[in-house]
Coordinates of C-alpha atoms and ligand atoms in Angstrom, one line a residue:
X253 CA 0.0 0.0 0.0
X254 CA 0.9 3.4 -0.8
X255 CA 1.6 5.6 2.4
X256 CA 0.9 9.1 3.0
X257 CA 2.8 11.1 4.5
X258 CA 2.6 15.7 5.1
X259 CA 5.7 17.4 5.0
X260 CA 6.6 21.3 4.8
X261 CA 8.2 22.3 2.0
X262 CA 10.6 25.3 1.3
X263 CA 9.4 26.3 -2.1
X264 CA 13.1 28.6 -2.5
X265 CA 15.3 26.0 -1.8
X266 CA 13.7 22.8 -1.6
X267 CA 14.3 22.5 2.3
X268 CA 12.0 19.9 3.9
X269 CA 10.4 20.5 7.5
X270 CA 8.1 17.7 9.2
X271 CA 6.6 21.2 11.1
X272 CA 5.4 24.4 9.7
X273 CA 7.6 27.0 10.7
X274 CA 7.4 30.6 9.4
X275 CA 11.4 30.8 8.7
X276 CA 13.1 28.2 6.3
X277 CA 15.9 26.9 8.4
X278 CA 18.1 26.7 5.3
X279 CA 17.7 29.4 3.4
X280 CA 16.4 31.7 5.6
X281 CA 13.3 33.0 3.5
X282 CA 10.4 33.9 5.1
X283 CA 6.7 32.3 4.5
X284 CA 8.2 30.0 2.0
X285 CA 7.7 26.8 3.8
X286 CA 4.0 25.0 1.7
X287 CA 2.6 22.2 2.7
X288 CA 2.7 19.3 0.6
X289 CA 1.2 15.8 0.9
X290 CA 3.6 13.2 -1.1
X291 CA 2.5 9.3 -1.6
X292 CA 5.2 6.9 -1.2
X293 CA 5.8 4.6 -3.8
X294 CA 4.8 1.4 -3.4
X295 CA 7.8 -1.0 -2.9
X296 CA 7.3 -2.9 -6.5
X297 CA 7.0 0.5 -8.3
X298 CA 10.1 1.0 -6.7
X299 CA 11.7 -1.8 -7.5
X300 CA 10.3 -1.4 -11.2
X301 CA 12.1 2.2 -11.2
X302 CA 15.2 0.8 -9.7
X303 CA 15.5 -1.0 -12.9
X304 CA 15.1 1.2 -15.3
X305 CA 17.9 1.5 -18.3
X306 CA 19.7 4.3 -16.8
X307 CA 19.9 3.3 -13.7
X308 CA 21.4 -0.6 -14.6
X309 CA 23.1 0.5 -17.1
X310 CA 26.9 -1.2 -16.9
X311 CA 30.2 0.5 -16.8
X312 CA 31.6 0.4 -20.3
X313 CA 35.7 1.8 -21.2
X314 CA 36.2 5.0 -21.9
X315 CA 37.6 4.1 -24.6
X316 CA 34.7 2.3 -26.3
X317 CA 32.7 5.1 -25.8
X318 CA 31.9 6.6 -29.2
X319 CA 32.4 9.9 -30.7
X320 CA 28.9 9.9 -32.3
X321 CA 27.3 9.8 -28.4
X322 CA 28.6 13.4 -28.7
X323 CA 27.1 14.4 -32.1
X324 CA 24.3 17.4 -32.1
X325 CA 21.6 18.0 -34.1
X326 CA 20.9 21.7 -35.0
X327 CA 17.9 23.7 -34.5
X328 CA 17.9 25.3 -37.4
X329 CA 18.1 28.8 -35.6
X330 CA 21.7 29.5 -35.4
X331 CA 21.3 32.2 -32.3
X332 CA 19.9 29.7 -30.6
X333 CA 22.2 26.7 -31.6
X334 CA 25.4 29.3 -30.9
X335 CA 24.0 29.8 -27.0
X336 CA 22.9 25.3 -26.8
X337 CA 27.3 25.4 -27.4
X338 CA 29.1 24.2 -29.6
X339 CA 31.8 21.1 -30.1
X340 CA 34.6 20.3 -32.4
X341 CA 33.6 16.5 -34.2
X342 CA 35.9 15.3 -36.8
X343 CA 37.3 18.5 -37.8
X344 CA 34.4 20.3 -38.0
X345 CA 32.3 22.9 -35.4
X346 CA 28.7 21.8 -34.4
X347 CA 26.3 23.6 -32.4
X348 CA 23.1 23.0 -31.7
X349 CA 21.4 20.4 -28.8
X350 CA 23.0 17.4 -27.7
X351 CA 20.5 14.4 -27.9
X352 CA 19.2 12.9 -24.0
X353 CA 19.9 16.3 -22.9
X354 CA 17.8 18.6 -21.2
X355 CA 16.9 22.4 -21.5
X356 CA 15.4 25.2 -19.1
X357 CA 14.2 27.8 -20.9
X358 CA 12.8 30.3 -18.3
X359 CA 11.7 34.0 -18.9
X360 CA 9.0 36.7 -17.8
X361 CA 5.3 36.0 -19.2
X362 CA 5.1 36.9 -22.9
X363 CA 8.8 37.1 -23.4
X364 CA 8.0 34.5 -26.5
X365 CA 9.1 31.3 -25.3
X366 CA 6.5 29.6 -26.4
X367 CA 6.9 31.1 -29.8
X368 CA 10.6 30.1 -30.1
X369 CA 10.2 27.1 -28.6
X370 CA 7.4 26.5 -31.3
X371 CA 10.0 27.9 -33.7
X372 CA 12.1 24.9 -32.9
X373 CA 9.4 22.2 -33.6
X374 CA 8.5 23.2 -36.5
X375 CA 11.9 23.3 -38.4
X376 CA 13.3 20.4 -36.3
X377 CA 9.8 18.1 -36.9
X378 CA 11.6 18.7 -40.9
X379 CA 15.0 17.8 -40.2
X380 CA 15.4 16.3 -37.4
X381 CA 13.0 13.8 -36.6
X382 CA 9.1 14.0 -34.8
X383 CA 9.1 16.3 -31.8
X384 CA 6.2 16.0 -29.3
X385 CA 5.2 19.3 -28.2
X386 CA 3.3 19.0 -25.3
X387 CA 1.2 22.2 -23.4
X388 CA -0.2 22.4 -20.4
X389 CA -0.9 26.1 -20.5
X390 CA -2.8 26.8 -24.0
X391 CA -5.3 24.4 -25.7
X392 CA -4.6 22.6 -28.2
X393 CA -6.5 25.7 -30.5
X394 CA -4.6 28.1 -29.7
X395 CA -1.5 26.6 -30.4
X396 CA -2.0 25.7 -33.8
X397 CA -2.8 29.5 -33.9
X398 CA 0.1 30.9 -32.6
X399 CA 1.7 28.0 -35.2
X400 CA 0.1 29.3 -38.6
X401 CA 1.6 32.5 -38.2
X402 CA 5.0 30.8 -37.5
X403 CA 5.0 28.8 -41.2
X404 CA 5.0 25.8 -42.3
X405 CA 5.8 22.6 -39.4
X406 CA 7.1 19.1 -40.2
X407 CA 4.9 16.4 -40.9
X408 CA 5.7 14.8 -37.5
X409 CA 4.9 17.8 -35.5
X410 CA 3.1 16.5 -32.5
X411 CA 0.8 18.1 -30.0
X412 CA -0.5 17.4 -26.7
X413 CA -2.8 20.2 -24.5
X414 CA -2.4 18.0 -21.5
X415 CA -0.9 18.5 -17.9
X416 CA -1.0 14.8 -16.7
X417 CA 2.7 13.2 -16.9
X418 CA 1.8 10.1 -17.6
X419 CA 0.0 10.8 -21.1
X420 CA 2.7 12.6 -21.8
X421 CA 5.1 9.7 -21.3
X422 CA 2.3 7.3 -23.3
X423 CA 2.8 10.1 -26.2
X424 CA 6.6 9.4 -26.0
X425 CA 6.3 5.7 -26.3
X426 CA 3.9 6.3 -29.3
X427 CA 5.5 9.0 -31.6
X428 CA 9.3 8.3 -30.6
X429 CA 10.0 11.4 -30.9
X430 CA 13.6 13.7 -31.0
X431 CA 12.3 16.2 -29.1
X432 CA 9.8 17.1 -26.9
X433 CA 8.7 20.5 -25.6
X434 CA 7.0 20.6 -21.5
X435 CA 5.2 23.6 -22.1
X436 CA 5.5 25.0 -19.2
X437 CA 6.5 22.6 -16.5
X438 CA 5.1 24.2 -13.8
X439 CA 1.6 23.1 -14.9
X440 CA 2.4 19.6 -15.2
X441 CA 1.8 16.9 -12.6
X442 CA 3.2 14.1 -11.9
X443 CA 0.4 11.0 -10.7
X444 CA 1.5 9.8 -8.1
X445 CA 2.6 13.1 -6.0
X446 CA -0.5 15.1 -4.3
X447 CA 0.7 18.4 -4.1
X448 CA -0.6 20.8 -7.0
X449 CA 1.3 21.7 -10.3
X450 CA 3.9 24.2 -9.7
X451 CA 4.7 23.2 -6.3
X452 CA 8.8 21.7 -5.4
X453 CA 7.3 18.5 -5.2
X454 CA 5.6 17.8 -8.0
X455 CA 8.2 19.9 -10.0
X456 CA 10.9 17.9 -9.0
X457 CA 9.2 14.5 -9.4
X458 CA 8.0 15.9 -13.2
X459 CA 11.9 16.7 -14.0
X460 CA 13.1 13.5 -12.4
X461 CA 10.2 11.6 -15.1
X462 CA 11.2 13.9 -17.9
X463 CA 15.1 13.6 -17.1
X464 CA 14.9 9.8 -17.3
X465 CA 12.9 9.8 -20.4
X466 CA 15.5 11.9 -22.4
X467 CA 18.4 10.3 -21.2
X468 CA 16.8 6.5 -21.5
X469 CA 15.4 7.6 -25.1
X470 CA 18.3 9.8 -26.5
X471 CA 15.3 12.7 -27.3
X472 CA 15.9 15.9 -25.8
X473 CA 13.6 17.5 -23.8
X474 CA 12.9 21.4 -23.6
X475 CA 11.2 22.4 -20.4
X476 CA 9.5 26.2 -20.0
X477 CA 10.1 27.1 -17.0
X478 CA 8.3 30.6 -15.7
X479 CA 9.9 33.2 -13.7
X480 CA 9.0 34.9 -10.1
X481 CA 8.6 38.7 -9.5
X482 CA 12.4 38.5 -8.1
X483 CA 13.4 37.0 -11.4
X484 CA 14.2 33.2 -10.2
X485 CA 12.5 30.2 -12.6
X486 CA 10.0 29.2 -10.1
X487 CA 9.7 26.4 -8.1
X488 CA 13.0 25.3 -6.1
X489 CA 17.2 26.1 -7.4
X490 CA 16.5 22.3 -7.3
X491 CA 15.0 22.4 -10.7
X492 CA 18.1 24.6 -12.4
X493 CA 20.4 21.7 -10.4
X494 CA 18.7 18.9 -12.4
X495 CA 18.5 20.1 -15.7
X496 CA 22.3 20.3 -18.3
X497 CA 21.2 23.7 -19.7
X498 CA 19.4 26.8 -18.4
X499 CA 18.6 29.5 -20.7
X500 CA 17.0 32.8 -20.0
X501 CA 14.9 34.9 -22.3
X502 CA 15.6 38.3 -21.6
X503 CA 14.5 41.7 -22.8
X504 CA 11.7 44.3 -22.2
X505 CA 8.3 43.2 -23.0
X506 CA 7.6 46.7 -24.5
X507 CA 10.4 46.3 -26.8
X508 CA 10.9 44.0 -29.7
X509 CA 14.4 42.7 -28.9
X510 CA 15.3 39.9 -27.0
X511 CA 18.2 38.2 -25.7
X512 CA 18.6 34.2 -24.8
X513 CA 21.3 33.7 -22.3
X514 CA 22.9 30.5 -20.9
X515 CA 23.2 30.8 -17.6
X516 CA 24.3 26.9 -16.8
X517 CA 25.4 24.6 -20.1
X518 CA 26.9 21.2 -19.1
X519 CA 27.5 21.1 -22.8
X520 CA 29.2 24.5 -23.6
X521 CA 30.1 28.2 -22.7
X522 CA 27.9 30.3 -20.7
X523 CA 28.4 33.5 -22.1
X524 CA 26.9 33.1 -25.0
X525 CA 23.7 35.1 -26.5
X526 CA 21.6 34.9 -28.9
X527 CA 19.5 38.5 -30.4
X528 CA 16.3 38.0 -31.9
X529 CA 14.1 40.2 -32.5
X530 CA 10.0 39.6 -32.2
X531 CA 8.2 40.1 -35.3
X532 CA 4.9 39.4 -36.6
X533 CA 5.8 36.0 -38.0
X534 CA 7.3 35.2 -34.7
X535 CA 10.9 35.9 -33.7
X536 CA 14.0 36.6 -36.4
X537 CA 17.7 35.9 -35.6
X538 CA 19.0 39.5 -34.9
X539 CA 22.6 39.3 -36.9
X540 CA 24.0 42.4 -36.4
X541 CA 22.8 43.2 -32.8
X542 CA 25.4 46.1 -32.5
X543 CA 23.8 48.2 -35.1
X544 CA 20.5 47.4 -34.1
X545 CA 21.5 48.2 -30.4
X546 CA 22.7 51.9 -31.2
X547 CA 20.2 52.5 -34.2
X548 CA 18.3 54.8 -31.4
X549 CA 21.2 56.8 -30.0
X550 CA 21.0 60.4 -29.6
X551 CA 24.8 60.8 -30.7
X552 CA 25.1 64.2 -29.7
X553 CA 23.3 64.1 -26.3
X554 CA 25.5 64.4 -23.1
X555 CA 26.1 61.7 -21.1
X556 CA 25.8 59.1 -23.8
X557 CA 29.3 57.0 -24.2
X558 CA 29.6 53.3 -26.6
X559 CA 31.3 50.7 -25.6
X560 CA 32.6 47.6 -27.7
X561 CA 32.0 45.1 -24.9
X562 CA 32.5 41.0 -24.9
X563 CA 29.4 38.5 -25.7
X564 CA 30.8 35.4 -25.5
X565 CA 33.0 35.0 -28.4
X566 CA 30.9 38.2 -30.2
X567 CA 31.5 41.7 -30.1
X568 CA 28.5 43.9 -29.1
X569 CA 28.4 47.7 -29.0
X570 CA 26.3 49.3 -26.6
X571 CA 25.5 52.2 -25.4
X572 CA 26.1 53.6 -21.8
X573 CA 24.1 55.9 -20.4
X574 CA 24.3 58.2 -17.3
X575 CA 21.9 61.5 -15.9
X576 CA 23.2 63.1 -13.3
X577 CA 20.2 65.3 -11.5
X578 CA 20.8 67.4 -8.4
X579 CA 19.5 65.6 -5.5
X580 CA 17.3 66.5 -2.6
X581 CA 17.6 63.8 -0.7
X582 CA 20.0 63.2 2.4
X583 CA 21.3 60.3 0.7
X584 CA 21.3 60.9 -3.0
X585 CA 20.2 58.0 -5.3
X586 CA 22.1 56.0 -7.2
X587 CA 20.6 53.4 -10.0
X588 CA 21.9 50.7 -12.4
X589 CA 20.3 49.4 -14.8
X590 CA 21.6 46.7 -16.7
X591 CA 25.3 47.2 -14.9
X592 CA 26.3 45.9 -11.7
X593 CA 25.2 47.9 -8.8
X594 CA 28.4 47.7 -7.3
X595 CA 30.5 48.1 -9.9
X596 CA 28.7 51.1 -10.8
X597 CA 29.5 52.7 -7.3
X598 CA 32.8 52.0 -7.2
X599 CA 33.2 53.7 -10.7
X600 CA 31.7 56.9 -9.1
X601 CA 33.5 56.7 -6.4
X602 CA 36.6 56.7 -8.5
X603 CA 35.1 59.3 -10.2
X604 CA 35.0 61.8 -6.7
X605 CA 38.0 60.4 -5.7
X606 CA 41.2 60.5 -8.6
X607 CA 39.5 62.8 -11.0
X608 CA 37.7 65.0 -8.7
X609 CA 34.3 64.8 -10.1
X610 CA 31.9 66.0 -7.2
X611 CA 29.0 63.6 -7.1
X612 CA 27.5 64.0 -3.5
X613 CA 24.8 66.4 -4.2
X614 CA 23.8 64.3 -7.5
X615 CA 21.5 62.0 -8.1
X616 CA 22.9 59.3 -11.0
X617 CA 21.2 57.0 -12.9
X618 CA 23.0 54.4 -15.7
X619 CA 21.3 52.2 -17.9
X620 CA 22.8 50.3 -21.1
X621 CA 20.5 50.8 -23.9
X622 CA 18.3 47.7 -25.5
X623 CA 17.9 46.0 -22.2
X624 CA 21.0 44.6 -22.8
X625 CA 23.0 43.0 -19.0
X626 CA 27.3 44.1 -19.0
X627 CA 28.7 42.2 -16.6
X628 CA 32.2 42.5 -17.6
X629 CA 34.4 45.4 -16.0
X630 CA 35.5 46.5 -20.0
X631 CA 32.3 48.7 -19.8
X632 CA 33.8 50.7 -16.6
X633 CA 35.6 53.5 -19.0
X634 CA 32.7 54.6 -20.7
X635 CA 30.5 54.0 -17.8
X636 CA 32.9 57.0 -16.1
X637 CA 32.8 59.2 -19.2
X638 CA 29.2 59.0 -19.2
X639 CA 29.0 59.9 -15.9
X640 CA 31.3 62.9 -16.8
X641 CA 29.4 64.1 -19.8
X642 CA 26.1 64.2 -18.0
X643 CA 27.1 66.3 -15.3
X644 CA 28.8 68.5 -17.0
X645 CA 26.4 68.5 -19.5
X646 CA 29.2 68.2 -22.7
X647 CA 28.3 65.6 -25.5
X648 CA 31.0 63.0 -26.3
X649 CA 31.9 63.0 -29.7
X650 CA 30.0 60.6 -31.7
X651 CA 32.4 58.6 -33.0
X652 CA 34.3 57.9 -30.0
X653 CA 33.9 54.8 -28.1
X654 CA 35.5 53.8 -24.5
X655 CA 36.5 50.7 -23.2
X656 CA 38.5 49.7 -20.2
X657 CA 38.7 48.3 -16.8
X658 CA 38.8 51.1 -13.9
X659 CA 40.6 49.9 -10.7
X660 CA 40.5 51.5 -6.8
X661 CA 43.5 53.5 -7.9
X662 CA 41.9 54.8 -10.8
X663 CA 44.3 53.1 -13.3
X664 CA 42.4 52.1 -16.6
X665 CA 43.3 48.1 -17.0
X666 CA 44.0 46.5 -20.0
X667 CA 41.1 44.1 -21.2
X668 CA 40.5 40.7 -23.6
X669 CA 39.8 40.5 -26.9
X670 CA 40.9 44.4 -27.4
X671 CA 41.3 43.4 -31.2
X672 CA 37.5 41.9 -32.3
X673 CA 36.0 44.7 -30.5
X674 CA 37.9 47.7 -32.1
X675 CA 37.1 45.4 -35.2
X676 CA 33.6 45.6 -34.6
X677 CA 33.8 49.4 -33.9
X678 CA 35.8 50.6 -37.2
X679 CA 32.8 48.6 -39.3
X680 CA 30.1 50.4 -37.6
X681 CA 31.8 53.5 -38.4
X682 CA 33.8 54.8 -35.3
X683 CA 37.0 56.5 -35.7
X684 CA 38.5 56.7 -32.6
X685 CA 38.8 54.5 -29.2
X686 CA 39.6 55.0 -26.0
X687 CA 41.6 52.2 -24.8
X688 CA 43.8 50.8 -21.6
X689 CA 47.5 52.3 -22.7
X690 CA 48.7 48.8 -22.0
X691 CA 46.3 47.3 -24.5
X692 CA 47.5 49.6 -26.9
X693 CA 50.9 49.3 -27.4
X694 CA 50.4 46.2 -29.2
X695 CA 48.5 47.8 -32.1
X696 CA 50.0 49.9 -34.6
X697 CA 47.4 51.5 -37.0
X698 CA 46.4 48.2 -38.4
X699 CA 42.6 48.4 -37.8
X700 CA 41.1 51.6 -39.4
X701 CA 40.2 53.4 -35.9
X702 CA 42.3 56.2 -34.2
X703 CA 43.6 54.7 -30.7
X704 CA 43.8 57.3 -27.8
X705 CA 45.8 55.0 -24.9
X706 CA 44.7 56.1 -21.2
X707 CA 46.8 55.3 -18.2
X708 CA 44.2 56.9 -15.7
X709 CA 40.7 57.6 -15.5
X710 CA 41.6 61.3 -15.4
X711 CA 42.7 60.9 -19.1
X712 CA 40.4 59.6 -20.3
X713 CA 37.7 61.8 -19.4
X714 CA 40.1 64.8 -20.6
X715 CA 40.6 63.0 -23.8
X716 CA 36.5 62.1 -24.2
X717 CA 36.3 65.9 -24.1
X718 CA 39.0 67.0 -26.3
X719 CA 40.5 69.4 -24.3
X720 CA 37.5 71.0 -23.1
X721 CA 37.5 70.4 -19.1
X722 CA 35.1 68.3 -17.5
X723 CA 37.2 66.9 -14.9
X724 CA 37.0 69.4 -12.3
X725 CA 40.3 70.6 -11.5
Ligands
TYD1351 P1 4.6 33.8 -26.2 O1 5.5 32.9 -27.0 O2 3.2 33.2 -26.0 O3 5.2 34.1 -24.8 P2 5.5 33.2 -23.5 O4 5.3 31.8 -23.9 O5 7.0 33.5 -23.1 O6 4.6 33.6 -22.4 O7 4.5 35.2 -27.0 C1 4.3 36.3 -26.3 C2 4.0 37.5 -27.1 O8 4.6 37.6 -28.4 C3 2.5 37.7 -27.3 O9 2.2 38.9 -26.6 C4 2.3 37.8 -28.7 C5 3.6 38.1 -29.3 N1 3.8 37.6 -30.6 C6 4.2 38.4 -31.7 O10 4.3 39.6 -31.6 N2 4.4 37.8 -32.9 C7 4.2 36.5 -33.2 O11 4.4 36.0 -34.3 C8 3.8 35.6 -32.1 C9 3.6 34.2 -32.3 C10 3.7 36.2 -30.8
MG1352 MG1 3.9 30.4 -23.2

């Protein structure tokens, strides 16, 4: 017989209580801990499980181990396929998904996952093989809606409006397919857990089901996963643990371009991303994000500084921005927007502090433009001459770009890749960069853009400004 049994769960972490308690022990959250009633497997469904394929699988040499186990297919969207990763096989570069592997693809509501993932079906139900896409959250209606505008699908397009696991396994059996796409996983449950859909338990047990089915059957499995108001995939860290690949979908609802981001790969890089850009026959591959990034700079407004910063193994110009407002407050604000909070202070401290800039009565706000993320320190430079420009209110000139580390001392520190991203800059048109003097020794007129080499922060801004002062004394 099955047992019952009620247990509290932390639906952050995963953390399990046998008492309700208003803390999580664990992780500290408050109100997190749910509770949730789990049925025990019966001992011969246990045993059954214990002996599945993956599980008895024997050891085999490392050296019998084929190279084809490590073959991809592609998804015929090369933005996406770039972000899956990528491996070298026989001489050649592959990208794409890795079969028996499976994918998180979390984002806000309406970011468009469904629509890429439905992208994906469609070509891959052509070349690949049949791909089961199964939806908990639409019927089965208004999918093939949201499918006639995307084109033409693959005759072995599958679909399943359902919620219940085990159909969805049944439909595996039946159609065999190469893929399949959980549509969103937090609506699916799994029959023999009693909590509801979305909860840690039954989202774990759904994963565990769907993990073993892609790595028994070799199909990989896409999972939608959706996000909470702080911005988490919902449901426990447990779930991002499980998984090989998490990928974000990122961007501002309000605008048209979005980003995919890896933010785990067992298979390949994480900084990686793919541009698309969301259209009314679903989303295009965005191939030249840089220009499409700066195509609604004011190039003459203060305050406004591009940068050539580092995607993964791409290029991307972006544009910084700072404002700089006179503050009321006791304690003036200080925002970032797609920077590192952080990072951003210390920059402005560096800022007071080497150059002299006096930002105590300011208010100062940065954003990058396009609702694009920079986490690497490269974008510190023009993050400072930004800074600079707003406050004192004198425009950068338009064909100047900055990039550069900015340490405590307010040295400006050399950075990778200083070659691709001038590269990327001369063919968008800029003629001169601002650049770490230690990176620029090394070039000598080569690529068509002036280089102006900065030791400090101080020269840099005095060079931004050619000659006219900003920094204060
Ligand atoms: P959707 O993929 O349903 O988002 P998610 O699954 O992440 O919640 O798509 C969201 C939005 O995209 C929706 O508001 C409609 C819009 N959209 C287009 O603009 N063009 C299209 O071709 C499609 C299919 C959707
Ligand atoms: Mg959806």
């Amino acid at each position: 017989m099955a047992k019952t049994q009620t247990r509290y769960i932390c639906q952050s972490c995963g953390h399990v209580e046998l008492q309700w308690k208003g803390q999580c022990p664990d992780c500290g959250e408050w109100g997190t801990l749910q509770e949730e009633v789990s049925v025990k497997p019966s001992a011969a469904k246990a045993a059954a499980r214990a002996r599945s394929p993956l599980e008895s699988a024997e050891p085999r040499r490392m050296s019998e181990i084929g190279l084809e186990d490590f073959g991809r297919w592609s998804t015929g969207i090369n933005e996406l396929d770039r972000v899956l990763g990528e491996t070298a096989y026989e001489g050649k570069r592959q990208s794409g998904v890795v079969p028996g592997s499976v994918i998180l693809l979390g984002g806000d509501p309406g970011i468009g996952k469904s629509t890429l993932l439905t992208q994906v079906a469609h070509i891959v139900s052509g070349s690949v093989g049949p791909v089961l896409y199964a939806s908990g959250e639409e019927s089965a209606q208004q999918i093939k809606m949201r499918s006639r505008r995307l084109g033409p699908a693959g005759a072995d397009l599958f679909l399943l409006a359902e919620t219940d696991l085990d159909s969805i396994e049944r439909a595996v059996t039946q159609t065999q397919p190469a893929c399949v796409v959980v549509d969103s996983i937090q609506t699916m449950r799994h029959p023999e857990v009693e909590s509801a859909p979305g909860t840690v338990s039954q989202v774990r047990a759904c994963t565990e089901t769907l993990m073993r089915l892609a790595k028994t059957r070799g199909c990989a499995v896409f999972l939608v996963g959706h996000v909470t108001k702080e911005g988490a995939i919902a449901g426990p860290r447990v779930l991002e643990h499980m998984v090989d690949t998490v990928l974000y979908f990122e961007g501002e609802r309000t605008q048209t371009y979005r980003i995919l981001r890896a933010v785990k790969n067992r298979f390949g890089s994480t900084n990686e991303i793919g541009v698309f850009e969301m259209g009314g026959e679903g989303l295009l591959q965005v191939e030249n994000p840089s220009e499409m990034l700066l195509s609604e700079r004011d190039a003459n407004g203060p305050g406004s500084v591009v940068t050539a910063a580092m995607e993964g193994t791409r290029p991307l110009l972006v544009e910084v921005q700072a404002l700089c407002a006179p503050s009321h407050l006791a304690q003036p604000r200080r925002s970032a927007t797609g920077l590192d909070y952080n990072r951003t202070t210390m920059v402005l401290a560096v800022l007071e502090k080497r150059v002299g800039i006096r930002l105590g009565n300011q208010d100062v706000f940065t954003n990058v433009a396009g609702g694009v993320r920079l986490l690497e320190p490269g974008a510190d430079l023009a993050l400072a001459i930004a800074v600079a420009s707003s406050l004192s209110d004198l425009p950068v000139d338009a064909e100047t770009i900055a990039v550069g580390e900015i340490g405590l001392a307010g040295e400006v520190r050399a950075v990778q890749n200083l070659e691709k991203r001038l590269q990327e800059a001369a063919r968008l048109g800029f003629r001169r960069a601002i650049v770490p003097a230690r990176n620029a020794r090394k070039f000598s007129g080569k690529i068509g853009i002036e280089l102006v080499p900065a030791h400090n922060v101080r020269q840099a801004v005095d060079a931004a400004f050619g000659g006219r002062t900003a920094s204060a004394g």
